[in-house]
């Protein structure tokens, strides 16, 4: 069956690659004077962040010369995340200490947005700090299209996502919110994005010149928001995707997935309203009601799913002044 719209099939053929397609040595030559920053947003990830930082530093920075700085944005960790990351060779910045005059935001999107101020790279690579299958190909794969084709501005990683069972065995398939919520939303409203295998994946890279000009959603909707906004601003051909192999993650509760799904729908709502495709008679709800069984039966548990949004970083005076001084 042919893909619809037809541009998606053409895009898939031209803009999809695998990490193994990119020779790291050739990428180092292509890099030239381009500066690359790798950012890891992290909250309570002391068990995995050190190994990821060490691999990036030893292989991608010291051996290959592909990475110029590694920055861990610590998002109010209560464990040894910051200390472990620093010992492994990362520069650690604390989320609330970056642009403190703008107040405390919440969620992963806040850490990613503030990383634009805390880094110096022309290209920024975002890597989740909880990866168990991390290898240097995550960085080299994402950099491949950006370092070899100036018309590419943003690259998403994709992978197989087996779930870890309670005893550590791999079982089933991850990406449930992608398949049940994100993919239907894209098919209904942004069909040009239906070629992305993992639209919600946490590993991606982009040119600063693009990322600084789009807003960042505070919560689980940050990846969806970036994808939609960059499509609107630069068109499909500026986007690419790279197969990174396998990404293992832990099983999340149904309640946690429900909150994620609700925030994705709020993110989509905001983009539809902003684009004039939706005229609302009232604002959407900001509370999700879920139920837990107790001795008294099923008890409603309200959960706040409200989203905030940071404006394009280029419009922040302190950042604009910093950029002029570079």
Coordinates of C-alpha atoms in Angstrom, one line a residue:
X1 CA 0.0 0.0 0.0
X2 CA 1.4 3.4 -1.0
X3 CA 2.2 5.9 1.8
X4 CA 0.1 9.1 2.0
X5 CA 0.9 11.8 1.4
X6 CA 3.3 10.7 -1.3
X7 CA 6.1 13.0 -0.1
X8 CA 6.6 10.7 2.9
X9 CA 7.8 7.8 0.8
X10 CA 10.3 10.1 -1.0
X11 CA 11.4 11.5 2.3
X12 CA 11.9 8.1 3.9
X13 CA 14.2 7.1 1.0
X14 CA 16.3 10.2 1.2
X15 CA 16.3 11.1 4.8
X16 CA 16.5 7.7 6.6
X17 CA 19.9 6.1 7.4
X18 CA 21.5 3.8 10.0
X19 CA 24.2 4.6 12.4
X20 CA 26.5 2.2 10.7
X21 CA 26.2 4.2 7.5
X22 CA 28.4 7.0 9.0
X23 CA 32.1 6.4 9.3
X24 CA 33.2 8.3 12.4
X25 CA 36.6 9.2 11.0
X26 CA 35.0 10.7 7.9
X27 CA 32.6 12.6 10.1
X28 CA 35.6 14.0 12.1
X29 CA 37.0 15.3 8.8
X30 CA 33.7 16.8 7.7
X31 CA 33.3 18.5 11.1
X32 CA 35.9 21.1 10.4
X33 CA 35.4 24.1 12.6
X34 CA 31.8 23.1 13.7
X35 CA 31.5 22.9 17.4
X36 CA 29.4 20.0 18.9
X37 CA 27.8 19.9 22.3
X38 CA 26.3 16.7 23.8
X39 CA 23.6 17.4 26.4
X40 CA 22.2 14.8 28.9
X41 CA 19.2 16.0 30.9
X42 CA 19.2 14.0 34.1
X43 CA 17.2 13.4 37.2
X44 CA 18.3 10.7 39.6
X45 CA 20.3 8.7 37.0
X46 CA 23.5 8.0 39.0
X47 CA 23.4 4.3 37.9
X48 CA 23.8 5.1 34.2
X49 CA 25.0 8.6 33.6
X50 CA 28.6 8.0 34.5
X51 CA 29.1 5.2 31.9
X52 CA 27.4 7.3 29.2
X53 CA 29.5 10.3 29.9
X54 CA 32.7 8.2 30.0
X55 CA 31.9 6.6 26.6
X56 CA 31.2 10.0 25.0
X57 CA 34.3 11.5 26.4
X58 CA 36.7 8.7 25.7
X59 CA 35.4 7.8 22.2
X60 CA 33.6 10.7 20.7
X61 CA 35.6 13.5 22.2
X62 CA 39.2 12.3 22.9
X63 CA 39.6 9.5 20.3
X64 CA 37.5 10.9 17.4
X65 CA 37.5 14.6 18.1
X66 CA 33.8 14.8 17.2
X67 CA 32.5 16.3 20.5
X68 CA 33.7 19.6 22.0
X69 CA 31.7 19.6 25.3
X70 CA 29.6 17.3 27.3
X71 CA 27.0 19.0 29.5
X72 CA 24.8 17.3 32.0
X73 CA 21.8 19.4 33.1
X74 CA 20.9 18.1 36.5
X75 CA 17.2 18.5 37.1
X76 CA 16.9 18.5 40.9
X77 CA 18.4 15.1 41.5
X78 CA 18.3 13.7 45.0
X79 CA 21.0 11.1 44.4
X80 CA 24.6 11.3 43.2
X81 CA 23.8 12.1 39.6
X82 CA 25.7 15.4 39.5
X83 CA 28.8 14.1 41.3
X84 CA 28.9 10.9 39.2
X85 CA 28.6 12.9 35.9
X86 CA 31.3 15.4 36.9
X87 CA 33.7 12.6 37.9
X88 CA 33.2 11.0 34.5
X89 CA 34.2 14.2 32.8
X90 CA 31.0 16.2 32.1
X91 CA 30.3 19.8 32.9
X92 CA 27.4 19.8 35.3
X93 CA 24.9 22.6 35.4
X94 CA 22.0 22.7 37.7
X95 CA 18.7 23.5 36.0
X96 CA 17.5 26.1 38.4
X97 CA 20.8 28.0 38.4
X98 CA 20.5 28.7 34.6
X99 CA 18.6 31.9 33.9
X100 CA 17.2 32.0 37.5
X101 CA 15.6 35.3 36.9
X102 CA 13.1 33.6 34.6
X103 CA 11.8 31.3 37.4
X104 CA 11.7 27.6 37.9
X105 CA 10.1 25.5 35.2
X106 CA 9.2 21.9 35.3
X107 CA 9.9 18.8 33.2
X108 CA 12.4 17.6 30.7
X109 CA 11.6 20.4 28.3
X110 CA 12.9 22.9 30.8
X111 CA 16.2 21.2 31.1
X112 CA 16.6 21.0 27.3
X113 CA 15.6 24.6 26.8
X114 CA 18.1 25.9 29.4
X115 CA 20.8 23.7 27.8
X116 CA 20.8 26.1 24.9
X117 CA 22.0 28.8 27.2
X118 CA 24.5 26.6 29.0
X119 CA 26.2 25.2 25.9
X120 CA 28.4 26.6 23.0
X121 CA 27.9 24.1 20.2
X122 CA 26.7 24.9 16.7
X123 CA 25.2 21.4 16.8
X124 CA 23.5 20.1 20.0
X125 CA 23.1 16.3 20.5
X126 CA 20.5 15.3 23.2
X127 CA 21.0 11.9 24.8
X128 CA 18.8 10.6 27.6
X129 CA 20.8 9.8 30.8
X130 CA 19.0 6.5 31.5
X131 CA 20.2 4.5 28.5
X132 CA 21.3 0.9 29.2
X133 CA 22.4 0.1 25.7
X134 CA 24.3 3.2 25.0
X135 CA 27.2 3.2 22.6
X136 CA 29.2 5.9 20.7
X137 CA 27.1 5.1 17.6
X138 CA 24.2 7.1 19.2
X139 CA 26.3 10.2 18.9
X140 CA 28.0 9.5 15.6
X141 CA 24.7 8.3 14.0
X142 CA 22.9 11.5 14.9
X143 CA 25.8 13.7 13.8
X144 CA 26.1 12.0 10.4
X145 CA 23.4 13.8 8.4
X146 CA 24.1 17.1 10.1
X147 CA 27.9 17.1 9.4
X148 CA 27.6 16.0 5.8
X149 CA 24.5 17.8 4.5
X150 CA 23.9 21.5 5.4
X151 CA 20.3 21.3 4.3
X152 CA 19.6 18.9 7.3
X153 CA 18.8 20.8 10.4
X154 CA 17.3 18.2 12.8
X155 CA 17.8 14.5 13.2
X156 CA 15.7 12.0 15.3
X157 CA 17.0 8.7 16.4
X158 CA 14.9 5.5 16.3
X159 CA 15.4 2.0 17.6
X160 CA 13.8 -1.2 18.6
X161 CA 12.4 -0.8 22.1
X162 CA 12.1 -4.1 24.1
X163 CA 10.7 -3.8 27.6
X164 CA 12.5 -5.1 30.6
X165 CA 10.5 -7.5 32.8
X166 CA 10.6 -7.5 36.6
X167 CA 13.5 -10.0 36.5
X168 CA 15.4 -8.2 33.8
X169 CA 14.3 -10.3 30.8
X170 CA 13.4 -8.6 27.6
X171 CA 9.7 -8.9 26.7
X172 CA 7.2 -7.4 24.4
X173 CA 7.5 -4.1 22.7
X174 CA 8.0 -0.6 24.1
X175 CA 6.7 2.6 22.6
X176 CA 3.1 2.1 23.6
X177 CA 2.3 5.8 23.9
X178 CA 3.9 6.3 20.4
X179 CA 1.6 3.7 18.9
X180 CA -1.6 4.5 20.8
X181 CA -1.4 8.3 20.9
X182 CA 1.4 10.0 19.0
X183 CA 1.1 8.1 15.7
X184 CA -2.7 8.6 15.5
X185 CA -2.3 12.3 16.2
X186 CA 0.3 12.7 13.5
X187 CA -1.7 10.8 11.0
X188 CA -4.8 12.9 11.7
X189 CA -3.2 16.3 11.8
X190 CA 0.4 16.2 10.6
X191 CA 0.6 13.4 8.0
X192 CA 4.0 14.7 6.7
X193 CA 5.5 13.4 10.0
X194 CA 4.1 9.9 9.8
X195 CA 7.4 8.6 8.4
X196 CA 9.1 9.1 11.7
X197 CA 9.6 5.7 13.4
X198 CA 10.1 7.1 16.9
X199 CA 8.6 10.6 17.0
X200 CA 8.8 10.6 20.8
X201 CA 12.4 9.2 21.0
X202 CA 14.7 11.0 23.4
X203 CA 17.8 11.0 21.3
X204 CA 18.1 13.7 18.7
X205 CA 20.3 16.4 17.4
X206 CA 19.8 19.8 15.8
X207 CA 21.5 22.9 14.7
X208 CA 21.5 25.7 17.3
X209 CA 20.3 28.1 14.6
X210 CA 17.0 26.1 14.4
X211 CA 16.6 25.1 18.0
X212 CA 17.0 28.6 19.4
X213 CA 14.0 29.8 17.3
X214 CA 11.3 27.4 18.5
X215 CA 9.5 27.1 21.8
X216 CA 10.1 24.2 24.3
X217 CA 7.1 22.5 26.0
X218 CA 7.8 21.8 29.7
X219 CA 6.7 18.2 30.0
X220 CA 6.3 15.0 28.1
X221 CA 5.2 16.9 25.0
X222 CA 8.6 18.4 24.3
X223 CA 9.6 16.0 21.6
X224 CA 6.3 16.2 19.8
X225 CA 6.3 20.0 20.0
X226 CA 9.8 20.3 18.6
X227 CA 8.9 18.0 15.7
X228 CA 5.8 19.9 14.7
X229 CA 7.3 23.3 15.2
X230 CA 10.4 22.5 13.2
X231 CA 8.3 21.1 10.4
X232 CA 6.2 24.2 10.3
X233 CA 9.3 26.5 10.3
X234 CA 11.6 24.6 8.0
X235 CA 9.7 21.9 6.1
X236 CA 10.0 18.2 6.0
X237 CA 13.2 18.1 4.0
X238 CA 15.1 19.8 6.9
X239 CA 14.4 16.8 9.1
X240 CA 16.0 13.3 9.0
X241 CA 16.1 10.1 11.1
X242 CA 18.7 7.6 11.9
X243 CA 18.4 3.9 13.1
X244 CA 20.4 3.6 16.3
X245 CA 19.6 -0.1 16.9
X246 CA 18.2 -1.0 20.3
X247 CA 17.2 1.1 23.3
X248 CA 16.2 -0.8 26.4
X249 CA 14.1 0.9 29.0
X250 CA 12.1 0.0 32.1
X251 CA 8.4 -0.6 32.2
X252 CA 6.3 2.4 33.2
X253 CA 3.0 2.1 35.0
X254 CA -0.2 2.6 33.2
X255 CA -0.9 5.7 35.3
X256 CA 2.4 7.2 34.2
X257 CA 1.7 6.4 30.6
X258 CA -1.8 8.0 30.9
X259 CA -0.2 11.3 32.1
X260 CA 2.2 11.2 29.2
X261 CA -0.6 10.6 26.7
X262 CA -2.6 13.5 28.2
X263 CA 0.3 15.9 27.9
X264 CA 0.9 14.8 24.3
X265 CA -2.8 15.6 23.5
X266 CA -2.4 19.0 25.2
X267 CA 0.7 19.7 23.1
X268 CA -1.1 18.8 19.9
X269 CA -4.1 20.9 21.0
X270 CA -1.9 24.0 21.4
X271 CA -0.3 23.6 18.0
X272 CA -3.7 23.1 16.3
X273 CA -5.1 26.2 18.0
X274 CA -2.0 28.2 17.2
X275 CA -2.1 27.2 13.6
X276 CA -5.8 28.2 13.3
X277 CA -6.9 24.6 12.7
X278 CA -8.9 24.4 15.9
X279 CA -11.3 27.1 17.3
X280 CA -12.0 26.2 20.9
X281 CA -15.1 27.4 22.9
X282 CA -13.3 26.6 26.1
X283 CA -9.7 25.7 27.2
X284 CA -9.0 22.0 27.6
X285 CA -8.9 20.5 31.0
X286 CA -5.7 20.4 32.9
X287 CA -6.4 17.5 35.3
X288 CA -6.4 13.8 34.6
X289 CA -8.6 11.6 36.9
X290 CA -7.2 8.1 37.3
X291 CA -8.4 5.3 39.7
X292 CA -6.6 3.1 42.2
X293 CA -8.0 0.2 44.0
X294 CA -7.9 0.4 47.8
X295 CA -9.7 -1.3 50.7
X296 CA -12.5 1.1 50.1
X297 CA -12.8 0.2 46.4
X298 CA -11.7 2.3 43.4
X299 CA -10.6 5.7 44.6
X300 CA -10.2 8.6 42.1
X301 CA -6.7 10.1 42.0
X302 CA -6.4 13.5 40.3
X303 CA -3.2 14.3 38.4
X304 CA -2.2 17.7 37.2
X305 CA -1.2 17.5 33.5
X306 CA -0.9 21.2 32.8
X307 CA 1.9 22.3 30.5
X308 CA 3.9 25.4 30.4
X309 CA 6.0 26.5 27.5
X310 CA 9.3 28.4 27.2
X311 CA 9.6 30.9 24.3
X312 CA 12.2 30.6 21.6
X313 CA 15.6 31.1 23.4
X314 CA 16.7 33.7 20.8
X315 CA 14.1 36.1 22.3
X316 CA 15.6 35.9 25.8
X317 CA 17.8 39.1 26.2
X318 CA 20.5 37.4 28.3
X319 CA 20.9 34.7 25.6
X320 CA 20.9 37.2 22.8
X321 CA 23.6 39.1 24.5
X322 CA 25.6 35.9 25.1
X323 CA 25.2 34.9 21.4
X324 CA 26.5 38.3 20.3
X325 CA 29.6 37.8 22.4
X326 CA 30.5 34.5 20.9

